CSV table of C-alpha atoms in Angstrom, one decimal:
chain,number,residue,atom,x,y,z
A,808,MET,CA,-11.3,38.3,-41.1
A,809,GLU,CA,-12.3,41.8,-42.0
A,810,GLU,CA,-13.5,44.1,-39.3
A,811,ASN,CA,-17.0,44.6,-40.7
A,812,ASN,CA,-17.5,41.1,-41.9
A,813,SER,CA,-18.9,39.0,-39.1
A,814,LEU,CA,-18.9,35.2,-39.6
A,815,VAL,CA,-22.1,33.3,-39.1
A,816,TYR,CA,-22.3,29.7,-37.9
A,817,GLY,CA,-25.8,28.1,-38.0
A,818,LEU,CA,-27.0,25.2,-35.9
A,819,GLU,CA,-29.7,22.8,-36.7
A,820,PHE,CA,-31.6,23.3,-33.4
A,821,GLN,CA,-32.3,26.2,-31.0
A,822,ALA,CA,-29.5,27.0,-28.6
A,823,ARG,CA,-28.6,29.2,-25.7
A,824,ALA,CA,-25.4,27.7,-24.2
A,825,LEU,CA,-22.1,29.3,-25.4
A,826,ALA,CA,-18.6,29.2,-23.9
A,827,SER,CA,-15.1,30.2,-25.1
A,828,GLN,CA,-11.9,28.2,-24.8
A,829,GLN,CA,-10.2,29.2,-21.6
A,830,ALA,CA,-7.1,27.0,-21.2
A,831,GLU,CA,-4.2,26.9,-23.6
A,832,SER,CA,-5.9,29.5,-25.7
A,833,ASN,CA,-3.8,29.8,-28.8
A,834,ASP,CA,-6.8,29.3,-31.1
A,835,VAL,CA,-10.0,31.3,-31.4
A,836,ARG,CA,-12.4,28.5,-30.3
A,837,PHE,CA,-15.9,28.6,-29.1
A,838,PHE,CA,-18.2,25.8,-27.7
A,839,VAL,CA,-21.9,25.9,-28.4
A,840,ALA,CA,-24.6,23.4,-27.4
A,841,THR,CA,-28.2,22.9,-28.6
A,842,GLN,CA,-31.5,23.0,-26.7
A,843,SER,CA,-33.8,20.6,-28.5
A,844,LEU,CA,-36.7,18.7,-27.0
A,845,LYS,CA,-35.7,15.7,-29.1
A,846,PRO,CA,-33.0,13.4,-27.7
A,847,ASN,CA,-30.4,14.4,-30.3
A,848,ASN,CA,-28.7,17.4,-28.9
A,849,GLN,CA,-25.2,18.3,-30.0
A,850,LEU,CA,-22.1,20.2,-28.8
A,851,HIS,CA,-20.2,22.0,-31.5
A,852,ILE,CA,-16.6,23.0,-31.3
A,853,VAL,CA,-16.1,26.0,-33.6
A,854,ASP,CA,-12.6,27.1,-34.6
A,855,LEU,CA,-11.7,30.2,-36.6
A,856,ASN,CA,-8.8,29.9,-39.1
A,857,GLU,CA,-7.7,33.5,-39.0
A,858,ASP,CA,-5.6,33.2,-42.3
A,859,SER,CA,-8.5,32.0,-44.4
A,860,SER,CA,-11.3,33.5,-42.2
A,861,ALA,CA,-13.1,30.1,-42.4
A,862,LEU,CA,-14.9,28.4,-39.6
A,863,GLN,CA,-14.2,24.7,-38.9
A,864,SER,CA,-16.5,22.7,-36.6
A,865,ARG,CA,-16.5,19.3,-35.0
A,866,ILE,CA,-19.8,18.0,-33.6
A,867,PHE,CA,-20.3,15.8,-30.6
A,868,ALA,CA,-23.5,14.0,-29.7
A,869,HIS,CA,-25.0,15.2,-26.4
A,870,PRO,CA,-27.8,12.7,-25.8
A,871,TYR,CA,-28.1,13.5,-22.1
A,872,GLY,CA,-30.6,16.3,-22.6
A,873,GLU,CA,-31.2,19.9,-23.8
A,874,VAL,CA,-28.3,22.1,-22.7
A,875,TRP,CA,-29.0,25.3,-20.7
A,876,ARG,CA,-25.4,26.3,-19.8
A,877,LEU,CA,-21.8,25.5,-20.7
A,878,ALA,CA,-18.6,26.4,-18.9
A,879,ALA,CA,-15.0,25.7,-20.0
A,880,SER,CA,-12.3,24.8,-17.6
A,881,ALA,CA,-9.4,27.3,-17.2
A,882,HIS,CA,-7.1,24.4,-16.2
A,883,ASP,CA,-7.8,21.7,-18.8
A,884,SER,CA,-8.6,22.6,-22.5
A,885,ARG,CA,-10.4,19.3,-22.9
A,886,LEU,CA,-12.9,19.7,-20.0
A,887,LEU,CA,-16.3,21.3,-20.1
A,888,ALA,CA,-19.2,21.5,-17.7
A,889,SER,CA,-22.8,21.1,-19.1
A,890,CYS,CA,-26.1,21.8,-17.3
A,891,TYR,CA,-29.0,20.1,-19.1
A,892,SER,CA,-32.6,19.1,-18.6
A,893,LEU,CA,-34.1,15.7,-19.5
A,894,LEU,CA,-37.4,13.9,-19.2
A,895,LYS,CA,-37.6,11.1,-16.7
A,896,GLY,CA,-41.0,9.5,-16.8
A,897,THR,CA,-43.4,12.5,-16.8
A,898,GLN,CA,-41.0,14.8,-15.0
A,899,VAL,CA,-38.4,17.2,-16.4
A,900,VAL,CA,-35.2,17.0,-14.2
A,901,MET,CA,-31.9,18.8,-14.5
A,902,GLU,CA,-28.4,17.3,-14.2
A,903,THR,CA,-24.9,18.5,-14.6
A,904,ALA,CA,-21.9,16.6,-16.0
A,905,LEU,CA,-18.2,17.1,-16.8
A,906,LEU,CA,-17.5,16.3,-20.4
A,907,THR,CA,-13.9,15.3,-21.4
A,908,LEU,CA,-13.0,15.8,-25.1
A,909,PRO,CA,-10.7,13.2,-26.8
A,910,GLU,CA,-7.1,14.2,-27.2
A,911,SER,CA,-7.5,14.3,-31.0
A,912,LEU,CA,-10.6,15.9,-32.5
A,913,GLU,CA,-9.9,14.2,-35.8
A,914,PRO,CA,-11.9,11.1,-36.7
A,915,LYS,CA,-10.0,7.9,-36.5
A,916,ASP,CA,-8.7,6.3,-39.8
A,917,GLY,CA,-11.4,4.4,-41.6
A,918,GLU,CA,-14.2,5.8,-39.4
A,919,GLU,CA,-16.9,8.0,-40.8
A,920,GLN,CA,-19.0,9.2,-37.9
A,921,GLU,CA,-21.6,11.8,-38.1
A,922,PHE,CA,-20.9,12.7,-34.5
A,923,LEU,CA,-17.9,12.4,-32.3
A,924,ALA,CA,-18.1,10.9,-28.8
A,925,PHE,CA,-16.7,12.3,-25.5
A,926,GLU,CA,-13.8,10.5,-24.0
A,927,ASN,CA,-15.5,10.6,-20.6
A,928,VAL,CA,-18.7,11.9,-19.0
A,929,GLU,CA,-18.8,12.4,-15.3
A,930,LYS,CA,-22.2,13.2,-13.8
A,931,LEU,CA,-22.1,15.2,-10.6
A,932,SER,CA,-24.5,14.1,-7.9
A,933,THR,CA,-26.9,16.9,-7.2
A,934,GLU,CA,-30.1,15.0,-6.5
A,935,GLY,CA,-30.2,15.7,-2.8
A,936,TYR,CA,-29.7,19.4,-3.2
A,937,GLY,CA,-32.5,20.6,-5.4
A,938,VAL,CA,-34.1,20.5,-8.8
A,939,GLU,CA,-33.0,23.5,-10.9
A,940,ILE,CA,-29.3,23.7,-11.8
A,941,ARG,CA,-28.4,27.2,-12.9
A,942,THR,CA,-24.7,26.8,-13.5
A,943,THR,CA,-21.6,24.8,-12.7
A,944,GLU,CA,-18.5,26.9,-12.4
A,945,PHE,CA,-14.8,25.8,-12.4
A,946,HIS,CA,-12.7,27.3,-9.7
A,947,PRO,CA,-10.2,29.9,-11.0
A,948,THR,CA,-7.1,28.4,-9.4
A,949,ASP,CA,-8.0,24.9,-8.0
A,950,ALA,CA,-8.5,22.5,-10.9
A,951,ASN,CA,-10.3,20.0,-8.6
A,952,GLN,CA,-13.0,22.3,-7.2
A,953,LEU,CA,-16.3,23.3,-8.8
A,954,ALA,CA,-19.3,25.3,-7.5
A,955,CYS,CA,-22.8,24.3,-8.6
A,956,VAL,CA,-25.8,26.7,-8.1
A,957,VAL,CA,-28.8,24.4,-7.4
A,958,ASP,CA,-32.1,26.0,-6.4
A,959,GLY,CA,-31.4,28.2,-3.4
A,960,LYS,CA,-28.0,26.5,-2.6
A,961,ILE,CA,-24.4,26.8,-3.6
A,962,VAL,CA,-22.8,23.3,-3.6
A,963,LEU,CA,-19.1,22.8,-3.7
A,964,PHE,CA,-17.6,19.7,-5.4
A,965,ASN,CA,-14.1,18.5,-4.7
A,966,ARG,CA,-13.1,16.0,-7.4
A,967,ALA,CA,-9.9,15.0,-5.7
A,968,GLU,CA,-11.6,14.0,-2.5
A,969,ALA,CA,-14.9,13.0,-4.0
A,970,ALA,CA,-16.5,15.3,-1.5
A,971,THR,CA,-19.5,17.7,-1.7
A,972,ARG,CA,-20.7,20.3,0.8
A,973,VAL,CA,-23.2,23.1,0.8
A,974,VAL,CA,-21.6,26.5,1.4
A,975,ALA,CA,-24.6,28.7,1.1
A,976,GLU,CA,-28.4,28.3,1.3
A,977,ILE,CA,-31.4,30.6,1.3
A,978,ASN,CA,-33.4,29.4,4.3
A,979,ALA,CA,-36.5,31.5,4.0
A,980,LYS,CA,-39.7,29.8,2.8
A,981,ASN,CA,-41.2,30.8,-0.6
A,982,VAL,CA,-38.1,32.7,-1.6
A,983,PRO,CA,-37.1,32.5,-5.2
A,984,LYS,CA,-33.9,30.6,-6.1
A,985,PHE,CA,-30.5,31.8,-7.1
A,986,THR,CA,-30.4,33.0,-10.7
A,987,THR,CA,-26.7,32.2,-11.3
A,988,GLY,CA,-23.3,32.7,-9.8
A,989,ARG,CA,-19.5,33.1,-10.5
A,990,TRP,CA,-16.3,32.8,-8.6
A,991,SER,CA,-14.5,36.0,-7.7
A,992,HIS,CA,-11.0,36.1,-9.4
A,993,PHE,CA,-9.5,37.6,-6.2
A,994,HIS,CA,-9.5,36.8,-2.5
A,995,GLN,CA,-7.5,33.6,-3.1
A,996,GLY,CA,-10.6,32.1,-4.8
A,997,ASN,CA,-12.5,31.9,-1.5
A,998,HIS,CA,-15.5,34.1,-2.6
A,999,PHE,CA,-18.4,33.0,-4.7
A,1000,ILE,CA,-20.9,35.7,-5.9
A,1001,ALA,CA,-24.5,34.7,-6.5
A,1002,LEU,CA,-27.5,36.5,-7.9
A,1003,HIS,CA,-30.8,36.3,-6.0
A,1004,GLU,CA,-33.9,38.2,-7.3
A,1005,CYS,CA,-32.8,41.9,-7.5
A,1006,SER,CA,-29.8,41.4,-5.2
A,1007,ILE,CA,-26.1,40.3,-5.4
A,1008,LYS,CA,-24.5,38.4,-2.5
A,1009,SER,CA,-20.9,37.2,-2.1
A,1010,TYR,CA,-20.2,34.2,0.1
A,1011,ASP,CA,-17.0,33.1,1.7
A,1012,VAL,CA,-16.9,29.3,0.9
A,1013,ARG,CA,-14.8,28.5,3.9
A,1014,ASP,CA,-17.6,29.4,6.3
A,1015,PRO,CA,-21.1,28.2,5.5
A,1016,ASN,CA,-23.6,31.0,4.9
A,1017,HIS,CA,-21.1,33.7,5.6
A,1018,VAL,CA,-22.2,36.7,3.5
A,1019,VAL,CA,-19.1,38.9,2.9
A,1020,TRP,CA,-21.0,41.6,1.2
A,1021,SER,CA,-24.4,42.1,-0.4
A,1022,ILE,CA,-25.9,44.7,-2.8
A,1023,ASP,CA,-29.7,44.8,-2.2
A,1024,GLU,CA,-32.0,46.1,-4.9
A,1025,ALA,CA,-29.0,46.3,-7.3
A,1026,HIS,CA,-31.5,46.4,-10.2
A,1027,SER,CA,-35.2,47.3,-10.2
A,1028,GLN,CA,-36.0,43.9,-11.7
A,1029,LEU,CA,-34.4,40.4,-11.7
A,1030,VAL,CA,-30.6,40.4,-12.1
A,1031,ARG,CA,-29.7,37.8,-14.8
A,1032,ASP,CA,-25.9,37.8,-15.2
A,1033,LEU,CA,-22.7,39.1,-13.7
A,1034,ASP,CA,-19.0,39.1,-14.5
A,1035,CYS,CA,-15.9,40.0,-12.5
A,1036,ASN,CA,-13.4,42.4,-13.8
A,1037,PRO,CA,-10.2,40.3,-14.1
A,1038,ASN,CA,-7.9,43.3,-13.9
A,1039,LYS,CA,-9.5,45.5,-11.3
A,1040,GLN,CA,-10.2,44.0,-7.9
A,1041,CYS,CA,-13.7,44.6,-6.4
A,1042,HIS,CA,-15.3,45.6,-9.7
A,1043,ILE,CA,-18.2,43.5,-11.1
A,1044,ALA,CA,-20.7,44.1,-14.0
A,1045,THR,CA,-24.3,43.1,-13.8
A,1046,GLY,CA,-27.3,43.1,-16.2
A,1047,GLY,CA,-31.0,42.3,-15.7
A,1048,ASP,CA,-34.6,42.6,-16.7
A,1049,ASP,CA,-34.5,46.4,-16.3
A,1050,GLY,CA,-32.3,46.5,-19.4
A,1051,VAL,CA,-29.5,48.3,-17.4
A,1052,LEU,CA,-25.8,47.5,-17.5
A,1053,LYS,CA,-24.1,48.4,-14.3
A,1054,VAL,CA,-20.6,48.3,-12.9
A,1055,TRP,CA,-20.2,48.0,-9.1
A,1056,ASP,CA,-17.3,48.5,-6.7
A,1057,PHE,CA,-18.4,46.2,-3.9
A,1058,ARG,CA,-16.4,48.2,-1.4
A,1059,ASN,CA,-19.3,50.6,-1.6
A,1060,THR,CA,-22.5,48.7,-2.0
A,1061,LYS,CA,-24.8,51.8,-1.8
A,1062,GLU,CA,-24.4,52.9,-5.4
A,1063,HIS,CA,-23.0,51.7,-8.7
A,1064,VAL,CA,-20.0,53.4,-10.3
A,1065,PHE,CA,-21.2,53.1,-13.9
A,1066,ALA,CA,-24.6,52.5,-15.6
A,1067,ARG,CA,-26.0,52.4,-19.2
A,1068,SER,CA,-29.6,51.9,-20.3
A,1069,ASP,CA,-29.0,51.1,-24.0
A,1070,HIS,CA,-30.9,47.8,-24.2
A,1071,HIS,CA,-34.6,47.8,-24.8
A,1072,HIS,CA,-35.4,44.5,-23.1
A,1073,TRP,CA,-33.8,42.0,-20.6
A,1074,ILE,CA,-30.0,41.7,-20.5
A,1075,TRP,CA,-29.0,38.0,-20.5
A,1076,SER,CA,-25.3,38.2,-20.6
A,1077,VAL,CA,-22.5,40.7,-19.6
A,1078,ARG,CA,-18.7,40.2,-20.1
A,1079,PHE,CA,-15.6,42.2,-19.4
A,1080,ASN,CA,-12.8,42.1,-22.0
A,1081,THR,CA,-10.0,40.1,-20.3
A,1082,TYR,CA,-7.2,42.4,-21.6
A,1083,HIS,CA,-8.9,45.7,-22.0
A,1084,ASP,CA,-11.5,45.8,-19.3
A,1085,GLN,CA,-12.9,49.2,-20.3
A,1086,LEU,CA,-14.7,47.2,-23.1
A,1087,ILE,CA,-17.9,45.4,-21.9
A,1088,LEU,CA,-20.2,43.3,-24.0
A,1089,SER,CA,-23.8,42.8,-23.2
A,1090,SER,CA,-26.6,40.9,-25.0
A,1091,GLY,CA,-30.3,40.7,-24.5
A,1092,SER,CA,-33.7,39.6,-25.7
A,1093,ASP,CA,-33.9,42.8,-27.8
A,1094,GLY,CA,-31.8,40.8,-30.3
A,1095,LYS,CA,-28.8,43.2,-29.8
A,1096,VAL,CA,-25.2,42.8,-28.8
A,1097,LEU,CA,-23.8,46.1,-27.4
A,1098,LEU,CA,-20.2,47.1,-27.0
A,1099,THR,CA,-19.8,49.6,-24.2
A,1100,CYS,CA,-16.8,51.6,-23.0
A,1101,ALA,CA,-16.5,52.1,-19.2
A,1102,GLY,CA,-13.0,53.6,-19.3
A,1103,SER,CA,-13.5,55.9,-16.3
A,1104,VAL,CA,-13.9,52.9,-14.0
A,1105,SER,CA,-11.5,50.5,-15.7
A,1106,SER,CA,-7.9,49.4,-14.8
A,1107,GLU,CA,-6.7,51.6,-17.7
A,1108,ALA,CA,-8.5,54.8,-16.4
A,1109,PRO,CA,-6.3,57.9,-16.2
A,1110,GLU,CA,-5.2,58.2,-12.6
A,1111,VAL,CA,-5.9,62.0,-12.3
A,1112,ILE,CA,-8.4,63.9,-14.3
A,1113,THR,CA,-8.5,67.6,-13.9
A,1114,GLY,CA,-10.9,70.2,-15.2
A,1115,ASP,CA,-8.6,71.2,-18.1
A,1116,GLY,CA,-8.3,67.6,-19.2
A,1117,GLY,CA,-4.7,67.3,-18.2
A,1118,GLY,CA,-3.5,64.0,-16.7
A,1119,GLY,CA,-1.7,64.1,-13.4
A,1120,GLU,CA,1.4,62.4,-14.8
A,1121,GLN,CA,1.6,64.4,-18.0
A,1122,GLY,CA,4.8,66.5,-18.5
A,1123,ALA,CA,4.5,70.3,-19.1
A,1124,GLY,CA,5.0,70.1,-22.8
A,1125,THR,CA,3.3,66.8,-23.7
A,1126,GLU,CA,-0.2,66.3,-25.1
A,1127,PRO,CA,-2.5,64.4,-22.8
A,1128,ARG,CA,-3.4,61.0,-24.1
A,1129,GLU,CA,-6.9,60.8,-25.5
A,1130,HIS,CA,-8.9,58.0,-23.9
A,1131,LEU,CA,-12.0,56.4,-25.3
A,1132,ALA,CA,-15.1,58.2,-24.0
A,1133,ASP,CA,-17.5,56.3,-21.8
A,1134,GLY,CA,-20.7,55.2,-23.4
A,1135,LEU,CA,-22.1,52.9,-26.2
A,1136,LEU,CA,-19.5,52.3,-28.8
A,1137,GLN,CA,-21.2,49.9,-31.2
A,1138,THR,CA,-24.5,48.0,-31.7
A,1139,PHE,CA,-24.3,44.6,-33.4
A,1140,ASP,CA,-27.8,43.8,-34.7
A,1141,GLN,CA,-27.3,40.8,-37.0
A,1142,HIS,CA,-29.3,38.5,-34.8
A,1143,GLU,CA,-33.1,38.0,-35.3
A,1144,ASP,CA,-33.9,36.4,-31.9
A,1145,SER,CA,-33.0,36.8,-28.3
A,1146,VAL,CA,-29.2,36.8,-27.7
A,1147,TYR,CA,-28.7,34.6,-24.7
A,1148,GLY,CA,-24.9,34.4,-24.7
A,1149,VAL,CA,-21.9,36.5,-25.6
A,1150,GLU,CA,-18.2,35.6,-25.0
A,1151,TRP,CA,-14.8,37.2,-25.7
A,1152,SER,CA,-12.2,35.0,-27.3
A,1153,THR,CA,-9.3,34.4,-24.9
A,1154,ALA,CA,-6.9,34.1,-27.9
A,1155,ASP,CA,-7.7,37.3,-29.7
A,1156,PRO,CA,-8.8,40.2,-27.4
A,1157,TRP,CA,-10.6,42.0,-30.2
A,1158,MET,CA,-12.9,39.0,-31.2
A,1159,PHE,CA,-16.1,37.7,-29.6
A,1160,ALA,CA,-19.0,35.4,-30.3
A,1161,SER,CA,-22.7,35.8,-29.7
A,1162,LEU,CA,-25.5,33.2,-29.7
A,1163,SER,CA,-29.2,33.7,-30.4
A,1164,TYR,CA,-32.0,31.3,-29.6
A,1165,ASP,CA,-32.6,30.5,-33.3
A,1166,GLY,CA,-29.2,28.7,-33.3
A,1167,ARG,CA,-27.2,31.4,-35.0
A,1168,MET,CA,-23.7,32.1,-33.6
A,1169,ILE,CA,-21.9,35.2,-34.9
A,1170,ILE,CA,-18.2,35.9,-34.5
A,1171,SER,CA,-17.5,39.6,-34.7
A,1172,LYS,CA,-14.6,42.0,-34.1
A,1173,VAL,CA,-14.1,45.3,-32.2
A,1174,PRO,CA,-14.1,48.1,-34.8
A,1175,LYS,CA,-10.6,49.2,-35.7
A,1176,GLN,CA,-11.0,52.8,-34.7
A,1177,TYR,CA,-11.7,51.8,-31.1
A,1178,LYS,CA,-8.9,49.2,-31.1
A,1179,TYR,CA,-6.3,51.8,-32.3
A,1180,GLN,CA,-7.6,54.4,-29.8
A,1181,ILE,CA,-6.9,52.0,-27.0
A,1182,LEU,CA,-3.5,50.8,-28.2
A,1183,LEU,CA,-2.0,54.0,-29.6
């Protein structure tokens, strides 16, 4: 796949749910699910053959409802979590289910099916906790534990014990619900970070309603997404309706450590690169995907920066290594609608996918000049 030639994959229906393969990630694989009002929604598994630069897809029927969010398990390459809405009588309700893919994605001999079927569908019981399910997140280290953000609650599910418990709840009346949430990669997997209006709160799931830290008024408008830096403890990225991408060190909740205002509308998705965390992707309802460098606050930042540009560890006769400058590196503007999701590939650190509401998924690459500047 050439650096400037993005690959486009089109869906029959509108879509906003995108996830990348997390476990056993030898292949560049993305999952995308549709959001149609008709009862014929689909989940597409899209693989990239890097030798031929061709996309291969397998389509599963998702008759349970229109999909709002997908998450892939980091422990089981065949397990996904789907949050979807459906019509029951005259009411629209939301549910979440764990979808298990079959061991073989090839159709059985003699069978010609338009859609493949999941091997197992396990619906999680959320009825008693609320109405709106924002996300279901797999625990980073415990394969049996999931967190579900429902209205103003964070609900923990333990599949091994068939147990559920509420670990956080907004108790005030008439307070808006959580927007979304993610597990922290650190702290032994005991912290869950949730977005609420313009604020960010981290909860210790061992102690109900224990707020470890909070950043109030993190954005001037609603915060829509966050991601944790997998390589640098205490750093998170956020984006919201003010169109600002921010990086925070939550040991100091008073002020962000990095910010860019390159989007012209709401930011819907932010993602750190898993291997080179100075690279951050963001997408928004301005139809743009932006690649930003935040090298000065990344795990690969030079340890000492002096006024003359010399590094603290440089020898007397050596040239200081040139790092990528902070700021906007590239704008990807092939989409024609709001871009609700963007995800890095876990198999190839330079490749990512973005999904716009019109059902167009585009797989792109980091431009070579930035790749070589990071590696050399």
